[in-house]
Coordinates of C-alpha atoms and ligand atoms in Angstrom, one line a residue:
M74 CA 60.4 -17.8 -25.0
G75 CA 58.9 -18.4 -28.4
R76 CA 56.1 -19.8 -30.5
A77 CA 56.0 -23.1 -28.7
E78 CA 55.4 -21.5 -25.3
I79 CA 52.6 -19.3 -26.6
K80 CA 51.0 -22.4 -28.1
R81 CA 51.2 -24.1 -24.8
F82 CA 49.6 -21.1 -23.1
R83 CA 46.8 -21.2 -25.7
R84 CA 46.2 -24.9 -25.1
A85 CA 46.1 -24.3 -21.4
S86 CA 43.5 -21.5 -22.0
E87 CA 41.4 -23.9 -24.0
E88 CA 41.5 -26.3 -21.1
V89 CA 40.3 -23.7 -18.6
A90 CA 37.6 -22.6 -21.1
A91 CA 36.5 -26.3 -21.4
F92 CA 36.2 -26.5 -17.6
L93 CA 34.3 -23.3 -17.4
R94 CA 31.8 -23.8 -20.3
P95 CA 29.5 -26.4 -18.8
R96 CA 29.3 -24.3 -15.6
L97 CA 27.8 -21.4 -17.4
D98 CA 24.3 -23.0 -17.6
G99 CA 22.9 -20.8 -14.9
K100 CA 22.8 -23.5 -12.2
T101 CA 26.3 -22.9 -10.8
R102 CA 26.7 -19.9 -8.5
I103 CA 30.0 -18.3 -9.2
K104 CA 32.2 -16.1 -6.9
V105 CA 34.9 -14.1 -8.7
V106 CA 37.8 -12.7 -6.6
S107 CA 40.4 -10.4 -8.1
H108 CA 43.0 -7.9 -7.2
T109 CA 42.4 -4.1 -6.7
D110 CA 45.0 -2.9 -9.2
A111 CA 44.4 -2.1 -12.9
D112 CA 45.3 -5.6 -14.0
G113 CA 42.9 -7.2 -11.4
I114 CA 40.1 -4.8 -12.2
A115 CA 40.5 -5.3 -15.9
S116 CA 40.6 -9.1 -15.4
A117 CA 37.4 -9.0 -13.3
A118 CA 35.7 -6.8 -15.8
I119 CA 36.5 -9.1 -18.7
L120 CA 35.2 -12.1 -16.9
A121 CA 32.1 -10.2 -15.5
R122 CA 31.1 -9.1 -19.0
C123 CA 31.3 -12.7 -20.1
L124 CA 29.4 -14.2 -17.1
Y125 CA 26.8 -11.4 -17.4
S126 CA 26.1 -12.3 -21.1
Y127 CA 25.4 -15.9 -20.1
N128 CA 23.0 -14.8 -17.4
V129 CA 25.0 -16.7 -14.7
P130 CA 24.4 -15.9 -11.0
F131 CA 27.8 -14.4 -9.8
T132 CA 29.3 -11.8 -7.5
V133 CA 32.7 -10.1 -7.7
K134 CA 35.0 -9.2 -4.9
L135 CA 38.1 -7.0 -5.3
W136 CA 40.7 -7.3 -2.6
R137 CA 44.4 -7.6 -1.8
P138 CA 45.8 -11.1 -2.2
P139 CA 43.8 -13.1 0.4
S140 CA 45.1 -14.5 3.6
D141 CA 44.3 -18.1 4.7
D142 CA 41.5 -16.7 6.9
D143 CA 40.0 -14.9 4.0
I144 CA 39.9 -18.1 2.0
A145 CA 38.4 -20.0 4.9
Q146 CA 35.6 -17.4 5.0
L147 CA 35.0 -17.8 1.2
G148 CA 34.6 -21.5 1.9
A149 CA 31.7 -20.8 4.2
E150 CA 29.9 -18.9 1.5
N151 CA 27.2 -20.5 -0.7
Y152 CA 29.0 -20.8 -4.1
G153 CA 29.7 -23.8 -6.2
L154 CA 32.6 -22.3 -8.3
Y155 CA 35.3 -19.8 -7.1
I156 CA 37.3 -18.0 -9.8
F157 CA 40.6 -16.4 -8.6
L158 CA 42.0 -13.8 -10.9
D159 CA 45.5 -12.1 -10.5
Q160 CA 46.0 -14.2 -7.3
G161 CA 45.5 -17.7 -6.1
S162 CA 48.8 -19.3 -7.1
G163 CA 50.4 -18.3 -3.8
Q164 CA 47.4 -19.4 -1.8
L165 CA 47.0 -23.0 -3.1
D166 CA 47.3 -24.7 0.3
A167 CA 44.5 -22.7 1.8
I168 CA 42.4 -23.1 -1.4
N169 CA 42.9 -26.8 -1.2
K170 CA 42.1 -27.0 2.5
Y171 CA 39.1 -24.6 2.6
L172 CA 37.5 -24.9 -0.9
L173 CA 38.5 -28.1 -2.8
A174 CA 38.3 -30.3 0.3
R175 CA 34.8 -28.9 0.9
D176 CA 33.7 -30.0 -2.5
K177 CA 33.9 -26.5 -4.1
E178 CA 35.2 -26.1 -7.6
V179 CA 38.0 -23.6 -8.3
I180 CA 39.5 -21.9 -11.3
I181 CA 42.8 -19.9 -10.9
I182 CA 43.8 -17.5 -13.7
D183 CA 47.0 -15.9 -12.4
H184 CA 50.5 -14.7 -13.5
H185 CA 52.2 -14.8 -10.2
P186 CA 54.6 -17.7 -9.6
G187 CA 53.3 -20.3 -7.2
Q188 CA 53.0 -24.0 -6.5
L189 CA 51.3 -26.6 -8.7
L190 CA 48.4 -28.8 -7.7
E191 CA 46.5 -31.4 -9.6
H192 CA 42.9 -31.8 -8.5
P193 CA 39.8 -32.9 -10.4
K194 CA 37.9 -29.9 -9.2
L195 CA 40.7 -27.4 -10.0
S196 CA 41.6 -25.7 -13.3
C197 CA 44.5 -23.3 -13.6
L198 CA 46.0 -21.0 -16.2
N199 CA 49.5 -19.5 -15.4
P200 CA 52.2 -18.4 -17.9
H201 CA 54.8 -19.8 -15.5
N202 CA 53.5 -23.3 -16.2
C203 CA 53.9 -22.8 -20.0
G204 CA 57.5 -21.5 -20.0
L205 CA 56.4 -17.9 -20.2
S206 CA 57.3 -15.0 -17.9
G207 CA 54.5 -13.8 -15.8
S208 CA 56.1 -10.4 -15.3
T209 CA 56.5 -9.5 -19.0
D210 CA 54.8 -11.9 -21.4
V211 CA 51.2 -11.8 -20.1
S212 CA 49.3 -10.4 -17.1
A213 CA 46.1 -11.7 -15.5
S214 CA 43.9 -9.7 -17.9
G215 CA 45.6 -11.2 -21.0
A216 CA 45.2 -14.7 -19.5
V217 CA 41.4 -14.1 -18.7
F218 CA 40.9 -12.8 -22.2
S219 CA 42.6 -15.9 -23.6
V220 CA 40.0 -18.0 -21.8
V221 CA 36.9 -16.0 -22.6
E222 CA 37.7 -15.6 -26.3
Q223 CA 37.6 -19.4 -26.5
L224 CA 34.0 -19.4 -25.3
D225 CA 32.6 -17.0 -27.9
L226 CA 34.1 -14.8 -30.6
R227 CA 31.8 -11.9 -29.5
F228 CA 34.2 -11.4 -26.5
R229 CA 36.9 -10.4 -28.9
S230 CA 36.2 -6.7 -28.4
L231 CA 37.4 -7.1 -24.8
I232 CA 41.0 -7.3 -26.1
S233 CA 41.6 -3.6 -25.3
L234 CA 40.9 -4.3 -21.6
A235 CA 43.4 -7.2 -21.8
I236 CA 46.0 -4.7 -22.9
V237 CA 45.0 -2.2 -20.3
G238 CA 45.8 -4.8 -17.5
A239 CA 49.3 -5.5 -19.0
I240 CA 50.0 -1.7 -19.2
G241 CA 48.8 -1.4 -15.6
D242 CA 51.2 -4.1 -14.5
R243 CA 54.1 -2.3 -16.4
Q244 CA 54.6 -5.2 -18.7
E245 CA 55.4 -2.9 -21.7
M246 CA 59.2 -2.8 -22.2
S247 CA 61.1 0.0 -24.1
S248 CA 61.1 -2.3 -27.1
G249 CA 57.4 -3.0 -26.8
F250 CA 55.5 -6.0 -25.6
T251 CA 56.7 -9.6 -25.6
G252 CA 55.0 -13.1 -25.6
V253 CA 51.3 -13.3 -25.4
N254 CA 51.0 -9.5 -24.9
D255 CA 52.7 -8.9 -28.2
T256 CA 50.3 -11.3 -29.9
L257 CA 47.3 -9.6 -28.3
L258 CA 48.5 -6.1 -29.4
K259 CA 49.2 -7.2 -33.0
R260 CA 45.7 -8.8 -33.2
S261 CA 44.0 -5.8 -31.7
V262 CA 45.7 -3.6 -34.3
D263 CA 44.7 -6.1 -37.1
L264 CA 41.1 -6.1 -35.8
G265 CA 41.1 -2.3 -36.0
L266 CA 40.4 -2.1 -32.3
V267 CA 43.7 -0.4 -31.2
R268 CA 45.8 2.2 -33.0
E269 CA 49.5 3.0 -32.3
R270 CA 51.4 6.3 -32.6
D271 CA 54.2 8.1 -30.9
G272 CA 53.6 10.9 -28.4
L273 CA 54.1 12.4 -24.9
R274 CA 53.1 9.6 -22.5
M275 CA 52.1 11.7 -19.5
T276 CA 48.8 10.4 -18.0
R277 CA 45.8 12.8 -18.2
R278 CA 47.2 14.2 -21.5
S279 CA 43.7 13.8 -23.0
L280 CA 41.8 14.5 -19.7
V281 CA 43.1 17.8 -18.2
P282 CA 44.4 21.1 -19.6
A283 CA 48.1 21.1 -20.6
V284 CA 49.2 23.3 -17.7
E285 CA 47.5 21.0 -15.2
C286 CA 48.9 17.9 -17.0
L287 CA 52.4 19.3 -16.7
R288 CA 52.1 20.5 -13.1
T289 CA 50.7 17.2 -11.8
S290 CA 53.0 15.0 -14.0
I291 CA 54.2 12.0 -11.9
R292 CA 54.9 9.5 -14.7
P293 CA 57.5 10.8 -15.3
Y294 CA 58.0 13.3 -12.5
L295 CA 59.5 16.4 -14.3
L296 CA 62.2 18.2 -12.2
G297 CA 61.5 21.9 -12.3
L298 CA 58.0 21.5 -13.7
S299 CA 56.1 19.0 -11.6
D300 CA 54.2 21.0 -8.8
N301 CA 55.6 24.3 -10.2
L302 CA 52.7 26.1 -11.8
S303 CA 54.6 29.2 -12.9
S304 CA 57.3 27.3 -14.6
C305 CA 54.7 25.1 -16.4
R306 CA 53.0 28.3 -17.5
S307 CA 56.1 29.9 -18.9
L308 CA 57.1 26.7 -20.7
L309 CA 53.7 26.6 -22.5
D310 CA 53.9 30.4 -23.2
S311 CA 57.3 30.0 -24.8
L312 CA 55.8 27.7 -27.3
G313 CA 52.6 29.6 -27.8
I314 CA 50.5 26.8 -26.4
S315 CA 47.2 27.8 -24.7
H316 CA 47.2 26.6 -21.0
S317 CA 43.8 25.1 -21.5
S318 CA 44.5 23.0 -24.6
L319 CA 44.8 19.3 -24.3
I320 CA 48.2 17.8 -25.0
S321 CA 46.5 15.0 -27.0
E322 CA 45.1 17.6 -29.4
L323 CA 48.2 19.6 -30.0
G324 CA 49.0 17.9 -33.3
A325 CA 52.1 15.8 -33.9
E326 CA 54.5 18.7 -34.6
M327 CA 53.6 20.8 -31.6
E328 CA 53.6 17.7 -29.4
R329 CA 57.2 17.0 -30.5
R330 CA 58.1 20.6 -29.8
L331 CA 56.6 20.4 -26.3
A332 CA 58.6 17.2 -25.7
D333 CA 61.8 18.9 -26.8
A334 CA 61.1 21.9 -24.5
I335 CA 60.5 19.5 -21.6
F336 CA 63.7 17.7 -22.3
S337 CA 65.7 20.9 -22.2
K338 CA 63.9 22.2 -19.1
V339 CA 64.5 19.1 -16.9
G340 CA 68.3 19.1 -17.4
A341 CA 70.3 16.0 -16.4
Q342 CA 67.1 14.0 -16.1
A343 CA 66.7 14.1 -19.9
A344 CA 70.0 12.2 -20.4
K345 CA 68.6 9.1 -18.6
E346 CA 67.1 6.3 -20.7
E347 CA 64.4 5.5 -18.2
F348 CA 63.2 9.1 -18.2
R349 CA 63.2 9.4 -22.0
Q350 CA 61.1 6.3 -22.4
A351 CA 58.7 7.4 -19.7
L352 CA 58.2 10.7 -21.4
W353 CA 58.0 9.9 -25.1
G354 CA 57.0 6.7 -26.8
T355 CA 54.1 4.6 -28.1
I356 CA 50.6 5.7 -27.3
L357 CA 47.9 3.1 -27.8
T358 CA 44.4 4.3 -28.5
T359 CA 41.3 2.2 -28.6
A360 CA 38.7 2.6 -31.3
N361 CA 36.4 0.3 -29.3
E362 CA 33.0 2.0 -28.6
D363 CA 32.1 -0.2 -25.7
L364 CA 35.1 0.8 -23.7
V365 CA 33.7 3.7 -21.7
G366 CA 36.2 6.4 -20.5
P367 CA 39.5 7.6 -21.8
K368 CA 40.4 6.2 -25.3
E369 CA 44.1 6.1 -24.6
L370 CA 44.9 2.8 -23.0
G371 CA 47.7 4.1 -20.8
E372 CA 45.3 6.7 -19.3
Y373 CA 42.6 4.1 -18.9
A374 CA 45.0 1.8 -17.0
A375 CA 46.1 4.8 -14.8
L376 CA 42.4 5.7 -14.2
I377 CA 41.3 2.3 -12.9
D378 CA 44.5 1.8 -11.1
A379 CA 44.0 5.1 -9.2
C380 CA 40.5 3.9 -8.2
G381 CA 42.2 0.9 -6.5
N382 CA 44.9 2.9 -5.0
M383 CA 42.4 5.3 -3.5
K384 CA 40.6 2.3 -2.0
K385 CA 37.6 2.5 -4.4
P386 CA 38.3 -0.3 -6.8
E387 CA 34.6 -0.9 -7.4
I388 CA 34.4 2.5 -9.2
G389 CA 37.1 1.4 -11.7
F390 CA 35.3 -1.9 -12.1
A391 CA 32.0 -0.3 -12.7
L392 CA 33.6 1.9 -15.4
A393 CA 35.4 -1.1 -17.0
V394 CA 32.1 -3.1 -17.2
G395 CA 30.7 -0.2 -19.2
D396 CA 28.8 2.0 -16.7
G397 CA 29.7 5.5 -17.8
S398 CA 27.9 7.1 -14.8
Y399 CA 31.0 6.4 -12.7
Q400 CA 33.4 8.2 -15.0
I401 CA 33.3 11.5 -13.1
D402 CA 34.0 9.8 -9.8
A403 CA 36.9 7.9 -11.3
L404 CA 38.4 11.0 -12.8
G405 CA 38.2 12.7 -9.4
L406 CA 40.0 9.8 -7.8
L407 CA 42.7 10.0 -10.5
S408 CA 43.1 13.7 -9.7
N409 CA 43.4 13.0 -6.0
Y410 CA 45.9 10.3 -6.7
H411 CA 48.1 12.5 -8.8
E412 CA 48.2 15.1 -6.0
R413 CA 49.0 12.4 -3.4
M414 CA 51.9 10.9 -5.5
L415 CA 53.2 14.4 -6.2
R416 CA 53.6 14.9 -2.5
A417 CA 55.3 11.5 -2.1
L418 CA 57.7 12.2 -4.9
E419 CA 58.5 15.6 -3.6
W420 CA 59.4 14.0 -0.3
L421 CA 61.6 11.5 -2.1
V422 CA 63.4 14.2 -4.2
D423 CA 64.1 16.0 -0.9
K424 CA 65.5 12.8 0.7
L425 CA 67.6 11.5 -2.2
A426 CA 70.8 11.9 -0.1
S427 CA 69.2 9.7 2.6
F428 CA 69.3 6.5 0.4
K429 CA 71.7 3.9 1.8
L430 CA 73.7 1.5 -0.2
A431 CA 73.9 -2.2 0.7
A432 CA 76.2 -4.4 -1.4
N433 CA 73.3 -5.5 -3.6
F434 CA 70.6 -2.8 -3.4
R435 CA 69.7 0.7 -2.5
Y436 CA 67.2 1.4 0.3
I437 CA 65.5 4.1 2.3
Y438 CA 63.5 4.0 5.5
A439 CA 60.5 6.4 5.3
G440 CA 59.2 5.8 8.8
K441 CA 55.7 7.5 8.9
D442 CA 56.5 10.1 6.2
V443 CA 55.1 8.0 3.4
D444 CA 51.9 5.9 3.5
S445 CA 53.0 2.3 3.3
A446 CA 50.1 1.7 0.7
I447 CA 51.8 3.9 -1.9
L448 CA 55.4 3.1 -1.1
G449 CA 55.9 0.7 -4.0
E450 CA 54.3 2.9 -6.5
M451 CA 56.4 5.8 -5.3
I452 CA 59.6 3.8 -6.0
S453 CA 58.3 2.6 -9.4
L454 CA 57.7 6.2 -10.4
A455 CA 61.0 7.4 -9.0
I456 CA 62.9 4.7 -11.1
E457 CA 60.9 5.6 -14.3
S458 CA 61.6 9.3 -13.7
A459 CA 65.3 8.6 -13.3
L460 CA 65.2 10.2 -9.8
I461 CA 67.1 7.2 -8.4
P462 CA 69.9 5.4 -10.2
A463 CA 68.5 2.2 -11.7
D464 CA 71.7 0.2 -11.6
Q465 CA 70.6 -1.8 -8.5
P466 CA 67.2 -2.9 -7.0
V467 CA 65.6 -0.2 -4.9
V468 CA 63.9 -1.0 -1.6
G469 CA 61.6 1.3 0.4
M470 CA 60.5 0.7 4.0
A471 CA 57.7 2.5 5.8
D472 CA 55.8 2.0 9.1
T473 CA 52.3 0.6 8.8
A474 CA 49.3 1.5 10.9
E475 CA 49.5 -2.0 12.5
G476 CA 53.0 -1.4 13.8
H477 CA 54.9 -3.4 11.2
V478 CA 57.3 -2.2 8.6
K479 CA 56.1 -2.6 5.0
I480 CA 58.9 -3.4 2.5
S481 CA 58.5 -2.6 -1.2
A482 CA 61.2 -3.5 -3.7
R483 CA 61.5 -2.7 -7.4
V484 CA 63.9 -3.5 -10.2
A485 CA 64.4 -1.4 -13.3
P486 CA 63.4 -3.2 -16.5
S487 CA 67.0 -2.9 -17.7
L488 CA 68.1 -5.2 -14.8
I489 CA 65.6 -8.0 -15.5
G490 CA 67.4 -11.3 -16.2
M491 CA 70.5 -10.2 -14.3
G492 CA 70.2 -13.3 -12.1
V493 CA 68.4 -11.9 -9.1
N494 CA 64.9 -13.2 -8.3
L495 CA 63.6 -10.3 -6.2
G496 CA 60.4 -12.0 -5.1
Q497 CA 62.3 -15.0 -3.7
A498 CA 65.0 -12.9 -2.1
I499 CA 62.3 -10.7 -0.3
A500 CA 60.4 -13.8 0.7
R501 CA 63.5 -15.4 2.2
A502 CA 64.7 -12.3 4.1
A503 CA 61.2 -11.6 5.4
T504 CA 60.7 -15.1 6.7
A505 CA 64.1 -15.1 8.3
V506 CA 63.1 -12.1 10.5
G507 CA 59.6 -13.4 11.4
G508 CA 57.7 -11.6 8.6
Y509 CA 56.3 -12.7 5.3
G510 CA 56.3 -11.5 1.7
G511 CA 57.1 -12.4 -2.0
G512 CA 56.4 -11.3 -5.5
H513 CA 57.8 -11.2 -9.0
D514 CA 61.3 -10.8 -10.3
V515 CA 60.6 -7.1 -10.9
S516 CA 58.5 -6.1 -7.9
A517 CA 58.0 -7.6 -4.5
A518 CA 56.7 -6.6 -1.1
A519 CA 56.8 -7.9 2.5
R520 CA 55.8 -7.1 6.1
I521 CA 58.3 -7.5 8.9
P522 CA 58.4 -6.7 12.6
R523 CA 59.6 -3.2 13.3
D524 CA 62.5 -4.1 15.6
R525 CA 64.0 -6.4 12.9
L526 CA 64.7 -3.8 10.3
D527 CA 68.5 -4.0 10.5
D528 CA 68.4 -7.8 10.4
F529 CA 66.2 -7.7 7.4
V530 CA 68.6 -5.5 5.5
R531 CA 71.4 -8.0 6.3
E532 CA 69.3 -11.0 5.3
L533 CA 68.2 -9.4 2.1
D534 CA 71.7 -8.5 1.1
S535 CA 72.8 -12.1 1.6
A536 CA 69.8 -13.6 -0.2
M537 CA 70.4 -11.3 -3.1
S538 CA 74.1 -12.2 -3.3
R539 CA 72.9 -15.8 -3.8
G540 CA 70.5 -14.6 -6.6
G541 CA 67.5 -14.9 -4.3
L542 CA 68.0 -18.5 -3.3
Ligands
LIG837 MN1 48.6 -8.6 -12.2

């Protein structure tokens, strides 16, 4: 990955912008569909702000990656142009059948791997087609931003939202961003829109009192502090920090002392690289006035992501397009989300001995103990908090309300490039047992029939031993 790939991506962005530009004349009705996570919401907000300023008739729908039936229903709606964000690459057959074949126009701006299709009514932007990695070099929000900034320079201020999406998709490595993300961050700093400094990276550090921030810390989960109010109080007392002060306002020296105190308190956890990086590192702050809500981009990403996770993505979207009246609702959802993940991580800490080891991954079956909707996030947080060894992919399984088993798999950033394509391996194993699934090289998910669990474990182990092929 280098300059040439970033250039190719830029040229591909220009092509999509050239396709979109003549359709902003107010005559084309546009339907935007995007994902419900932080990256999807940020992507939809960037595009919505752009379409709104052109006075284009459009609607936005936020949902999970659509099924064939969903796309067939879209085809029956009265729109001339459909824009898929953070999805679409894996649904090209249905898009071709139900939209393009019915004379609809389609734009796909996505960073998930998928098929390729040449069609006069289709325009696509995907880092995978430019030699870039869709899991680290750019997310959907960065891709959408790359398109809209070609339309007009005034959309440049949306660059903070582009970075929010990348953070939400966990594209920031210990060494920082790579590829297009790295260029976006450097430009945003040069433009004076984003500032960088080091600090405690716990979310809600600028939103809730220090004692509450510590007690509800999930990223990372702090052994001995998370969900232990009295121990959080005595830690702050020992440093003379008022329980009600904000961590973001402690000042550099006191913040460092608090970090040291946390490192000593959590014991063995502190020796793990994943944990150290999750607790302390770069904090990005926006100086952009038209971004309503938290000014720290990590918190902003957590906030809109929580809205999606609590099944209210439209609240995160409203905030991201600049409607501050939704801020209180969004903060409430983030608070509920923290309590919910706290419970899930406690369950996991309790069950660490129940993890089983296949030849190529670690796994746990949660049955009905963990909501299948938060299973993947629970595993991501557990890896970042060094609660589970990160030397192998981690796979969680939980029952769904529909009687299936949901599979969520995650790979620690340190294992990327070790030759296993997790998304492909999960897709193969799921298909082999009558289910379906897929994803990235770092995170993947599937649904399988409940009575095929053991077969799935066997199939996945064999797919992974072949590198996912
Ligand atoms: Mn994404």
